């Protein structure tokens, strides 16, 4: 996105995505059943309702779930936060930072070949004294295969973004394809195929 903006000479607000750590919550012995923490939202009941293929994916050679994997972000502390979008809410902004995020969402959707939408976008002030960039954190996504994790509303989330997105000047300056409601797009494709 930054490279495309630079190439097209589009001035954007600076932002970066927070650093992440991958952590694993596990057990000391693989001979005892794994009991996940309440924070994981995963219970032994969840495990017993999995399909055989899902169980196979989550098991070890001793047939027990051995861990839960977490993405950890830096604690935000007492910094000013700004929310740019919700899970299924994508407002239009006219200020530089908000318009940059609007164009970034539009760019990501097109760059992913219309299979990914970023949602629940929030930003905080940078933790670095050397940078004035906002730090995006706790991003969610909606994906065509609905496999990006909690809150992924799949095609419904993608359609909601397309229906709600209003291009800002930065979208136009980047020559991003205008978004049409997905029903209209599918109808246009059907007409092209039949005509």
mmCIF file with all atom_site columns, C-alpha atoms in Angstrom:
data_model
loop_
_atom_site.group_PDB
_atom_site.id
_atom_site.type_symbol
_atom_site.label_atom_id
_atom_site.label_alt_id
_atom_site.label_comp_id
_atom_site.label_asym_id
_atom_site.label_entity_id
_atom_site.label_seq_id
_atom_site.pdbx_PDB_ins_code
_atom_site.Cartn_x
_atom_site.Cartn_y
_atom_site.Cartn_z
_atom_site.occupancy
_atom_site.B_iso_or_equiv
_atom_site.pdbx_formal_charge
_atom_site.auth_seq_id
_atom_site.auth_comp_id
_atom_site.auth_asym_id
_atom_site.auth_atom_id
_atom_site.pdbx_PDB_model_num
ATOM 1   C CA . UNK A 1 1   ? 0.000   0.000   0.000   1.00 0.00 ? 1   UNK A CA 1
ATOM 2   C CA . UNK A 1 2   ? 2.759   2.427   0.944   1.00 0.00 ? 2   UNK A CA 1
ATOM 3   C CA . UNK A 1 3   ? 4.670   1.649   -2.269  1.00 0.00 ? 3   UNK A CA 1
ATOM 4   C CA . UNK A 1 4   ? 1.570   2.171   -4.391  1.00 0.00 ? 4   UNK A CA 1
ATOM 5   C CA . UNK A 1 5   ? 0.862   5.502   -2.681  1.00 0.00 ? 5   UNK A CA 1
ATOM 6   C CA . UNK A 1 6   ? 4.454   6.600   -3.257  1.00 0.00 ? 6   UNK A CA 1
ATOM 7   C CA . UNK A 1 7   ? 4.320   5.521   -6.919  1.00 0.00 ? 7   UNK A CA 1
ATOM 8   C CA . UNK A 1 8   ? 1.047   7.418   -7.487  1.00 0.00 ? 8   UNK A CA 1
ATOM 9   C CA . UNK A 1 9   ? 2.293   10.420  -5.441  1.00 0.00 ? 9   UNK A CA 1
ATOM 10  C CA . UNK A 1 10  ? -0.640  10.130  -3.031  1.00 0.00 ? 10  UNK A CA 1
ATOM 11  C CA . UNK A 1 11  ? 0.065   11.732  0.336   1.00 0.00 ? 11  UNK A CA 1
ATOM 12  C CA . UNK A 1 12  ? -1.114  9.519   3.200   1.00 0.00 ? 12  UNK A CA 1
ATOM 13  C CA . UNK A 1 13  ? -1.008  9.596   6.961   1.00 0.00 ? 13  UNK A CA 1
ATOM 14  C CA . UNK A 1 14  ? 1.675   7.406   8.455   1.00 0.00 ? 14  UNK A CA 1
ATOM 15  C CA . UNK A 1 15  ? 0.644   4.210   10.202  1.00 0.00 ? 15  UNK A CA 1
ATOM 16  C CA . UNK A 1 16  ? 2.119   0.845   11.032  1.00 0.00 ? 16  UNK A CA 1
ATOM 17  C CA . UNK A 1 17  ? 0.717   -2.457  12.220  1.00 0.00 ? 17  UNK A CA 1
ATOM 18  C CA . UNK A 1 18  ? 1.568   -3.528  15.748  1.00 0.00 ? 18  UNK A CA 1
ATOM 19  C CA . UNK A 1 19  ? 4.218   -6.157  16.397  1.00 0.00 ? 19  UNK A CA 1
ATOM 20  C CA . UNK A 1 20  ? 2.871   -9.580  17.294  1.00 0.00 ? 20  UNK A CA 1
ATOM 21  C CA . UNK A 1 21  ? 4.193   -12.484 19.277  1.00 0.00 ? 21  UNK A CA 1
ATOM 22  C CA . UNK A 1 22  ? 3.015   -16.053 18.875  1.00 0.00 ? 22  UNK A CA 1
ATOM 23  C CA . UNK A 1 23  ? 2.567   -17.885 22.162  1.00 0.00 ? 23  UNK A CA 1
ATOM 24  C CA . UNK A 1 24  ? 1.434   -21.404 22.904  1.00 0.00 ? 24  UNK A CA 1
ATOM 25  C CA . UNK A 1 25  ? -0.637  -22.419 25.906  1.00 0.00 ? 25  UNK A CA 1
ATOM 26  C CA . UNK A 1 26  ? 0.089   -26.087 26.553  1.00 0.00 ? 26  UNK A CA 1
ATOM 27  C CA . UNK A 1 27  ? 0.618   -28.834 29.055  1.00 0.00 ? 27  UNK A CA 1
ATOM 28  C CA . UNK A 1 28  ? 3.650   -30.496 30.561  1.00 0.00 ? 28  UNK A CA 1
ATOM 29  C CA . UNK A 1 29  ? 2.575   -34.053 29.731  1.00 0.00 ? 29  UNK A CA 1
ATOM 30  C CA . UNK A 1 30  ? 0.965   -35.355 26.572  1.00 0.00 ? 30  UNK A CA 1
ATOM 31  C CA . UNK A 1 31  ? -0.542  -38.284 28.469  1.00 0.00 ? 31  UNK A CA 1
ATOM 32  C CA . UNK A 1 32  ? -3.053  -36.071 30.272  1.00 0.00 ? 32  UNK A CA 1
ATOM 33  C CA . UNK A 1 33  ? -5.926  -34.307 28.481  1.00 0.00 ? 33  UNK A CA 1
ATOM 34  C CA . UNK A 1 34  ? -5.275  -30.665 27.748  1.00 0.00 ? 34  UNK A CA 1
ATOM 35  C CA . UNK A 1 35  ? -7.551  -28.301 29.663  1.00 0.00 ? 35  UNK A CA 1
ATOM 36  C CA . UNK A 1 36  ? -7.459  -24.901 27.962  1.00 0.00 ? 36  UNK A CA 1
ATOM 37  C CA . UNK A 1 37  ? -7.710  -21.681 29.937  1.00 0.00 ? 37  UNK A CA 1
ATOM 38  C CA . UNK A 1 38  ? -11.169 -20.058 30.112  1.00 0.00 ? 38  UNK A CA 1
ATOM 39  C CA . UNK A 1 39  ? -9.784  -17.134 28.076  1.00 0.00 ? 39  UNK A CA 1
ATOM 40  C CA . UNK A 1 40  ? -9.230  -19.414 25.070  1.00 0.00 ? 40  UNK A CA 1
ATOM 41  C CA . UNK A 1 41  ? -12.965 -20.006 24.699  1.00 0.00 ? 41  UNK A CA 1
ATOM 42  C CA . UNK A 1 42  ? -12.192 -23.644 23.914  1.00 0.00 ? 42  UNK A CA 1
ATOM 43  C CA . UNK A 1 43  ? -13.625 -26.363 26.161  1.00 0.00 ? 43  UNK A CA 1
ATOM 44  C CA . UNK A 1 44  ? -13.544 -30.151 26.262  1.00 0.00 ? 44  UNK A CA 1
ATOM 45  C CA . UNK A 1 45  ? -17.130 -30.025 24.939  1.00 0.00 ? 45  UNK A CA 1
ATOM 46  C CA . UNK A 1 46  ? -15.880 -28.179 21.864  1.00 0.00 ? 46  UNK A CA 1
ATOM 47  C CA . UNK A 1 47  ? -13.341 -30.923 21.320  1.00 0.00 ? 47  UNK A CA 1
ATOM 48  C CA . UNK A 1 48  ? -15.859 -33.754 21.604  1.00 0.00 ? 48  UNK A CA 1
ATOM 49  C CA . UNK A 1 49  ? -18.067 -32.109 18.926  1.00 0.00 ? 49  UNK A CA 1
ATOM 50  C CA . UNK A 1 50  ? -15.271 -31.860 16.324  1.00 0.00 ? 50  UNK A CA 1
ATOM 51  C CA . UNK A 1 51  ? -15.360 -33.989 13.183  1.00 0.00 ? 51  UNK A CA 1
ATOM 52  C CA . UNK A 1 52  ? -12.786 -36.782 12.931  1.00 0.00 ? 52  UNK A CA 1
ATOM 53  C CA . UNK A 1 53  ? -10.729 -34.732 10.462  1.00 0.00 ? 53  UNK A CA 1
ATOM 54  C CA . UNK A 1 54  ? -10.739 -31.717 12.796  1.00 0.00 ? 54  UNK A CA 1
ATOM 55  C CA . UNK A 1 55  ? -9.744  -33.916 15.741  1.00 0.00 ? 55  UNK A CA 1
ATOM 56  C CA . UNK A 1 56  ? -6.887  -35.388 13.698  1.00 0.00 ? 56  UNK A CA 1
ATOM 57  C CA . UNK A 1 57  ? -5.649  -31.886 12.932  1.00 0.00 ? 57  UNK A CA 1
ATOM 58  C CA . UNK A 1 58  ? -5.669  -30.945 16.638  1.00 0.00 ? 58  UNK A CA 1
ATOM 59  C CA . UNK A 1 59  ? -4.224  -34.130 18.098  1.00 0.00 ? 59  UNK A CA 1
ATOM 60  C CA . UNK A 1 60  ? -0.847  -35.589 18.857  1.00 0.00 ? 60  UNK A CA 1
ATOM 61  C CA . UNK A 1 61  ? 0.178   -39.226 18.603  1.00 0.00 ? 61  UNK A CA 1
ATOM 62  C CA . UNK A 1 62  ? -1.424  -39.789 22.020  1.00 0.00 ? 62  UNK A CA 1
ATOM 63  C CA . UNK A 1 63  ? -4.753  -38.376 20.780  1.00 0.00 ? 63  UNK A CA 1
ATOM 64  C CA . UNK A 1 64  ? -4.983  -35.317 23.008  1.00 0.00 ? 64  UNK A CA 1
ATOM 65  C CA . UNK A 1 65  ? -5.087  -31.638 22.170  1.00 0.00 ? 65  UNK A CA 1
ATOM 66  C CA . UNK A 1 66  ? -1.661  -30.441 23.145  1.00 0.00 ? 66  UNK A CA 1
ATOM 67  C CA . UNK A 1 67  ? -1.942  -26.658 22.947  1.00 0.00 ? 67  UNK A CA 1
ATOM 68  C CA . UNK A 1 68  ? -3.801  -23.485 22.040  1.00 0.00 ? 68  UNK A CA 1
ATOM 69  C CA . UNK A 1 69  ? -1.921  -20.881 19.993  1.00 0.00 ? 69  UNK A CA 1
ATOM 70  C CA . UNK A 1 70  ? -2.312  -17.177 20.763  1.00 0.00 ? 70  UNK A CA 1
ATOM 71  C CA . UNK A 1 71  ? -1.349  -14.006 18.921  1.00 0.00 ? 71  UNK A CA 1
ATOM 72  C CA . UNK A 1 72  ? -0.174  -11.497 21.516  1.00 0.00 ? 72  UNK A CA 1
ATOM 73  C CA . UNK A 1 73  ? 0.102   -7.753  21.062  1.00 0.00 ? 73  UNK A CA 1
ATOM 74  C CA . UNK A 1 74  ? 1.825   -5.111  23.145  1.00 0.00 ? 74  UNK A CA 1
ATOM 75  C CA . UNK A 1 75  ? -0.359  -3.648  25.896  1.00 0.00 ? 75  UNK A CA 1
ATOM 76  C CA . UNK A 1 76  ? -1.787  -0.297  24.805  1.00 0.00 ? 76  UNK A CA 1
ATOM 77  C CA . UNK A 1 77  ? -1.629  1.377   28.222  1.00 0.00 ? 77  UNK A CA 1
ATOM 78  C CA . UNK A 1 78  ? -3.114  4.848   28.709  1.00 0.00 ? 78  UNK A CA 1
ATOM 79  C CA . UNK A 1 79  ? -2.895  6.083   25.127  1.00 0.00 ? 79  UNK A CA 1
ATOM 80  C CA . UNK A 1 80  ? -5.501  7.779   22.999  1.00 0.00 ? 80  UNK A CA 1
ATOM 81  C CA . UNK A 1 81  ? -7.325  5.210   20.856  1.00 0.00 ? 81  UNK A CA 1
ATOM 82  C CA . UNK A 1 82  ? -9.303  5.803   17.694  1.00 0.00 ? 82  UNK A CA 1
ATOM 83  C CA . UNK A 1 83  ? -11.667 3.280   16.146  1.00 0.00 ? 83  UNK A CA 1
ATOM 84  C CA . UNK A 1 84  ? -11.956 3.474   12.345  1.00 0.00 ? 84  UNK A CA 1
ATOM 85  C CA . UNK A 1 85  ? -14.302 0.566   11.690  1.00 0.00 ? 85  UNK A CA 1
ATOM 86  C CA . UNK A 1 86  ? -16.292 -2.042  13.526  1.00 0.00 ? 86  UNK A CA 1
ATOM 87  C CA . UNK A 1 87  ? -16.804 -5.687  12.705  1.00 0.00 ? 87  UNK A CA 1
ATOM 88  C CA . UNK A 1 88  ? -19.606 -4.843  10.271  1.00 0.00 ? 88  UNK A CA 1
ATOM 89  C CA . UNK A 1 89  ? -19.414 -1.045  10.210  1.00 0.00 ? 89  UNK A CA 1
ATOM 90  C CA . UNK A 1 90  ? -17.207 0.851   7.747   1.00 0.00 ? 90  UNK A CA 1
ATOM 91  C CA . UNK A 1 91  ? -17.704 4.635   7.998   1.00 0.00 ? 91  UNK A CA 1
ATOM 92  C CA . UNK A 1 92  ? -16.242 7.174   5.568   1.00 0.00 ? 92  UNK A CA 1
ATOM 93  C CA . UNK A 1 93  ? -13.715 9.712   6.881   1.00 0.00 ? 93  UNK A CA 1
ATOM 94  C CA . UNK A 1 94  ? -12.588 13.034  5.478   1.00 0.00 ? 94  UNK A CA 1
ATOM 95  C CA . UNK A 1 95  ? -9.547  13.687  7.698   1.00 0.00 ? 95  UNK A CA 1
ATOM 96  C CA . UNK A 1 96  ? -6.115  12.533  6.498   1.00 0.00 ? 96  UNK A CA 1
ATOM 97  C CA . UNK A 1 97  ? -5.730  9.588   8.906   1.00 0.00 ? 97  UNK A CA 1
ATOM 98  C CA . UNK A 1 98  ? -9.278  8.287   8.419   1.00 0.00 ? 98  UNK A CA 1
ATOM 99  C CA . UNK A 1 99  ? -9.189  8.713   4.632   1.00 0.00 ? 99  UNK A CA 1
ATOM 100 C CA . UNK A 1 100 ? -5.869  6.827   4.564   1.00 0.00 ? 100 UNK A CA 1
ATOM 101 C CA . UNK A 1 101 ? -7.485  3.932   6.439   1.00 0.00 ? 101 UNK A CA 1
ATOM 102 C CA . UNK A 1 102 ? -10.522 4.009   4.080   1.00 0.00 ? 102 UNK A CA 1
ATOM 103 C CA . UNK A 1 103 ? -8.194  3.775   1.067   1.00 0.00 ? 103 UNK A CA 1
ATOM 104 C CA . UNK A 1 104 ? -6.084  1.088   2.786   1.00 0.00 ? 104 UNK A CA 1
ATOM 105 C CA . UNK A 1 105 ? -9.190  -1.092  3.330   1.00 0.00 ? 105 UNK A CA 1
ATOM 106 C CA . UNK A 1 106 ? -10.213 -0.598  -0.307  1.00 0.00 ? 106 UNK A CA 1
ATOM 107 C CA . UNK A 1 107 ? -6.682  -1.430  -1.510  1.00 0.00 ? 107 UNK A CA 1
ATOM 108 C CA . UNK A 1 108 ? -6.467  -4.608  0.618   1.00 0.00 ? 108 UNK A CA 1
ATOM 109 C CA . UNK A 1 109 ? -9.839  -5.824  -0.696  1.00 0.00 ? 109 UNK A CA 1
ATOM 110 C CA . UNK A 1 110 ? -8.764  -5.384  -4.330  1.00 0.00 ? 110 UNK A CA 1
ATOM 111 C CA . UNK A 1 111 ? -5.189  -6.621  -3.752  1.00 0.00 ? 111 UNK A CA 1
ATOM 112 C CA . UNK A 1 112 ? -6.591  -9.838  -2.238  1.00 0.00 ? 112 UNK A CA 1
ATOM 113 C CA . UNK A 1 113 ? -8.679  -10.352 -5.394  1.00 0.00 ? 113 UNK A CA 1
ATOM 114 C CA . UNK A 1 114 ? -11.815 -9.465  -3.423  1.00 0.00 ? 114 UNK A CA 1
ATOM 115 C CA . UNK A 1 115 ? -11.350 -12.280 -0.883  1.00 0.00 ? 115 UNK A CA 1
ATOM 116 C CA . UNK A 1 116 ? -10.295 -10.290 2.225   1.00 0.00 ? 116 UNK A CA 1
ATOM 117 C CA . UNK A 1 117 ? -11.660 -7.286  4.092   1.00 0.00 ? 117 UNK A CA 1
ATOM 118 C CA . UNK A 1 118 ? -10.008 -5.733  7.131   1.00 0.00 ? 118 UNK A CA 1
ATOM 119 C CA . UNK A 1 119 ? -12.417 -4.845  9.918   1.00 0.00 ? 119 UNK A CA 1
ATOM 120 C CA . UNK A 1 120 ? -12.499 -3.603  13.499  1.00 0.00 ? 120 UNK A CA 1
ATOM 121 C CA . UNK A 1 121 ? -9.609  -1.273  12.699  1.00 0.00 ? 121 UNK A CA 1
ATOM 122 C CA . UNK A 1 122 ? -8.304  0.638   15.707  1.00 0.00 ? 122 UNK A CA 1
ATOM 123 C CA . UNK A 1 123 ? -5.210  2.754   16.186  1.00 0.00 ? 123 UNK A CA 1
ATOM 124 C CA . UNK A 1 124 ? -3.199  4.148   19.055  1.00 0.00 ? 124 UNK A CA 1
ATOM 125 C CA . UNK A 1 125 ? -0.350  6.593   19.257  1.00 0.00 ? 125 UNK A CA 1
ATOM 126 C CA . UNK A 1 126 ? 3.036   5.109   18.462  1.00 0.00 ? 126 UNK A CA 1
ATOM 127 C CA . UNK A 1 127 ? 5.106   3.789   21.375  1.00 0.00 ? 127 UNK A CA 1
ATOM 128 C CA . UNK A 1 128 ? 8.219   5.131   19.668  1.00 0.00 ? 128 UNK A CA 1
ATOM 129 C CA . UNK A 1 129 ? 9.504   8.635   20.332  1.00 0.00 ? 129 UNK A CA 1
ATOM 130 C CA . UNK A 1 130 ? 11.071  8.492   16.864  1.00 0.00 ? 130 UNK A CA 1
ATOM 131 C CA . UNK A 1 131 ? 7.812   7.929   14.994  1.00 0.00 ? 131 UNK A CA 1
ATOM 132 C CA . UNK A 1 132 ? 4.602   9.915   14.744  1.00 0.00 ? 132 UNK A CA 1
ATOM 133 C CA . UNK A 1 133 ? 2.778   7.050   13.045  1.00 0.00 ? 133 UNK A CA 1
ATOM 134 C CA . UNK A 1 134 ? -0.451  5.625   14.404  1.00 0.00 ? 134 UNK A CA 1
ATOM 135 C CA . UNK A 1 135 ? -0.240  1.945   15.307  1.00 0.00 ? 135 UNK A CA 1
ATOM 136 C CA . UNK A 1 136 ? -3.032  -0.293  14.009  1.00 0.00 ? 136 UNK A CA 1
ATOM 137 C CA . UNK A 1 137 ? -3.863  -3.128  16.377  1.00 0.00 ? 137 UNK A CA 1
ATOM 138 C CA . UNK A 1 138 ? -6.404  -5.867  17.063  1.00 0.00 ? 138 UNK A CA 1
ATOM 139 C CA . UNK A 1 139 ? -7.334  -6.147  13.378  1.00 0.00 ? 139 UNK A CA 1
ATOM 140 C CA . UNK A 1 140 ? -10.051 -8.587  12.344  1.00 0.00 ? 140 UNK A CA 1
ATOM 141 C CA . UNK A 1 141 ? -10.799 -9.805  8.863   1.00 0.00 ? 141 UNK A CA 1
ATOM 142 C CA . UNK A 1 142 ? -13.576 -11.257 6.783   1.00 0.00 ? 142 UNK A CA 1
ATOM 143 C CA . UNK A 1 143 ? -12.416 -13.841 4.255   1.00 0.00 ? 143 UNK A CA 1
ATOM 144 C CA . UNK A 1 144 ? -14.017 -15.731 1.395   1.00 0.00 ? 144 UNK A CA 1
ATOM 145 C CA . UNK A 1 145 ? -13.224 -19.073 3.083   1.00 0.00 ? 145 UNK A CA 1
ATOM 146 C CA . UNK A 1 146 ? -14.243 -17.790 6.560   1.00 0.00 ? 146 UNK A CA 1
ATOM 147 C CA . UNK A 1 147 ? -11.116 -19.212 8.171   1.00 0.00 ? 147 UNK A CA 1
ATOM 148 C CA . UNK A 1 148 ? -9.361  -16.156 9.610   1.00 0.00 ? 148 UNK A CA 1
ATOM 149 C CA . UNK A 1 149 ? -10.591 -16.654 13.163  1.00 0.00 ? 149 UNK A CA 1
ATOM 150 C CA . UNK A 1 150 ? -13.116 -15.243 15.564  1.00 0.00 ? 150 UNK A CA 1
ATOM 151 C CA . UNK A 1 151 ? -15.399 -12.610 14.072  1.00 0.00 ? 151 UNK A CA 1
ATOM 152 C CA . UNK A 1 152 ? -14.825 -13.663 10.447  1.00 0.00 ? 152 UNK A CA 1
ATOM 153 C CA . UNK A 1 153 ? -18.269 -13.231 8.872   1.00 0.00 ? 153 UNK A CA 1
ATOM 154 C CA . UNK A 1 154 ? -17.098 -14.548 5.494   1.00 0.00 ? 154 UNK A CA 1
ATOM 155 C CA . UNK A 1 155 ? -19.093 -13.402 2.466   1.00 0.00 ? 155 UNK A CA 1
ATOM 156 C CA . UNK A 1 156 ? -21.523 -11.443 4.671   1.00 0.00 ? 156 UNK A CA 1
ATOM 157 C CA . UNK A 1 157 ? -18.632 -9.385  6.077   1.00 0.00 ? 157 UNK A CA 1
ATOM 158 C CA . UNK A 1 158 ? -17.158 -8.839  2.607   1.00 0.00 ? 158 UNK A CA 1
ATOM 159 C CA . UNK A 1 159 ? -20.538 -7.826  1.159   1.00 0.00 ? 159 UNK A CA 1
ATOM 160 C CA . UNK A 1 160 ? -21.150 -5.437  4.068   1.00 0.00 ? 160 UNK A CA 1
ATOM 161 C CA . UNK A 1 161 ? -17.837 -3.674  3.392   1.00 0.00 ? 161 UNK A CA 1
ATOM 162 C CA . UNK A 1 162 ? -18.520 -3.394  -0.345  1.00 0.00 ? 162 UNK A CA 1
ATOM 163 C CA . UNK A 1 163 ? -22.045 -2.079  0.271   1.00 0.00 ? 163 UNK A CA 1
ATOM 164 C CA . UNK A 1 164 ? -20.922 0.487   2.878   1.00 0.00 ? 164 UNK A CA 1
ATOM 165 C CA . UNK A 1 165 ? -17.624 1.688   1.391   1.00 0.00 ? 165 UNK A CA 1
ATOM 166 C CA . UNK A 1 166 ? -17.704 5.178   -0.098  1.00 0.00 ? 166 UNK A CA 1
ATOM 167 C CA . UNK A 1 167 ? -14.571 6.077   -1.972  1.00 0.00 ? 167 UNK A CA 1
ATOM 168 C CA . UNK A 1 168 ? -12.554 8.972   -0.619  1.00 0.00 ? 168 UNK A CA 1
ATOM 169 C CA . UNK A 1 169 ? -10.246 11.179  -2.703  1.00 0.00 ? 169 UNK A CA 1
ATOM 170 C CA . UNK A 1 170 ? -7.315  8.892   -1.860  1.00 0.00 ? 170 UNK A CA 1
ATOM 171 C CA . UNK A 1 171 ? -9.130  5.913   -3.468  1.00 0.00 ? 171 UNK A CA 1
ATOM 172 C CA . UNK A 1 172 ? -9.603  7.979   -6.631  1.00 0.00 ? 172 UNK A CA 1
ATOM 173 C CA . UNK A 1 173 ? -5.995  9.246   -6.596  1.00 0.00 ? 173 UNK A CA 1
ATOM 174 C CA . UNK A 1 174 ? -4.778  5.621   -6.323  1.00 0.00 ? 174 UNK A CA 1
ATOM 175 C CA . UNK A 1 175 ? -6.966  4.675   -9.316  1.00 0.00 ? 175 UNK A CA 1
ATOM 176 C CA . UNK A 1 176 ? -8.712  2.004   -7.248  1.00 0.00 ? 176 UNK A CA 1
ATOM 177 C CA . UNK A 1 177 ? -11.588 0.291   -9.026  1.00 0.00 ? 177 UNK A CA 1
ATOM 178 C CA . UNK A 1 178 ? -14.906 1.638   -7.735  1.00 0.00 ? 178 UNK A CA 1
ATOM 179 C CA . UNK A 1 179 ? -16.779 -0.893  -5.629  1.00 0.00 ? 179 UNK A CA 1
ATOM 180 C CA . UNK A 1 180 ? -20.236 -1.991  -6.704  1.00 0.00 ? 180 UNK A CA 1
ATOM 181 C CA . UNK A 1 181 ? -22.708 -3.882  -4.537  1.00 0.00 ? 181 UNK A CA 1
ATOM 182 C CA . UNK A 1 182 ? -21.864 -7.562  -4.993  1.00 0.00 ? 182 UNK A CA 1
ATOM 183 C CA . UNK A 1 183 ? -25.299 -8.521  -6.402  1.00 0.00 ? 183 UNK A CA 1
ATOM 184 C CA . UNK A 1 184 ? -24.826 -5.953  -9.184  1.00 0.00 ? 184 UNK A CA 1
ATOM 185 C CA . UNK A 1 185 ? -21.315 -7.217  -9.870  1.00 0.00 ? 185 UNK A CA 1
ATOM 186 C CA . UNK A 1 186 ? -22.505 -10.843 -10.129 1.00 0.00 ? 186 UNK A CA 1
ATOM 187 C CA . UNK A 1 187 ? -25.379 -9.761  -12.394 1.00 0.00 ? 187 UNK A CA 1
ATOM 188 C CA . UNK A 1 188 ? -22.955 -7.835  -14.648 1.00 0.00 ? 188 UNK A CA 1
ATOM 189 C CA . UNK A 1 189 ? -20.692 -10.902 -14.912 1.00 0.00 ? 189 UNK A CA 1
ATOM 190 C CA . UNK A 1 190 ? -23.680 -13.079 -15.878 1.00 0.00 ? 190 UNK A CA 1
ATOM 191 C CA . UNK A 1 191 ? -24.651 -10.566 -18.595 1.00 0.00 ? 191 UNK A CA 1
ATOM 192 C CA . UNK A 1 192 ? -21.082 -10.542 -19.945 1.00 0.00 ? 192 UNK A CA 1
ATOM 193 C CA . UNK A 1 193 ? -21.057 -14.368 -20.103 1.00 0.00 ? 193 UNK A CA 1
ATOM 194 C CA . UNK A 1 194 ? -24.449 -14.563 -21.847 1.00 0.00 ? 194 UNK A CA 1
ATOM 195 C CA . UNK A 1 195 ? -23.890 -11.567 -24.166 1.00 0.00 ? 195 UNK A CA 1
#
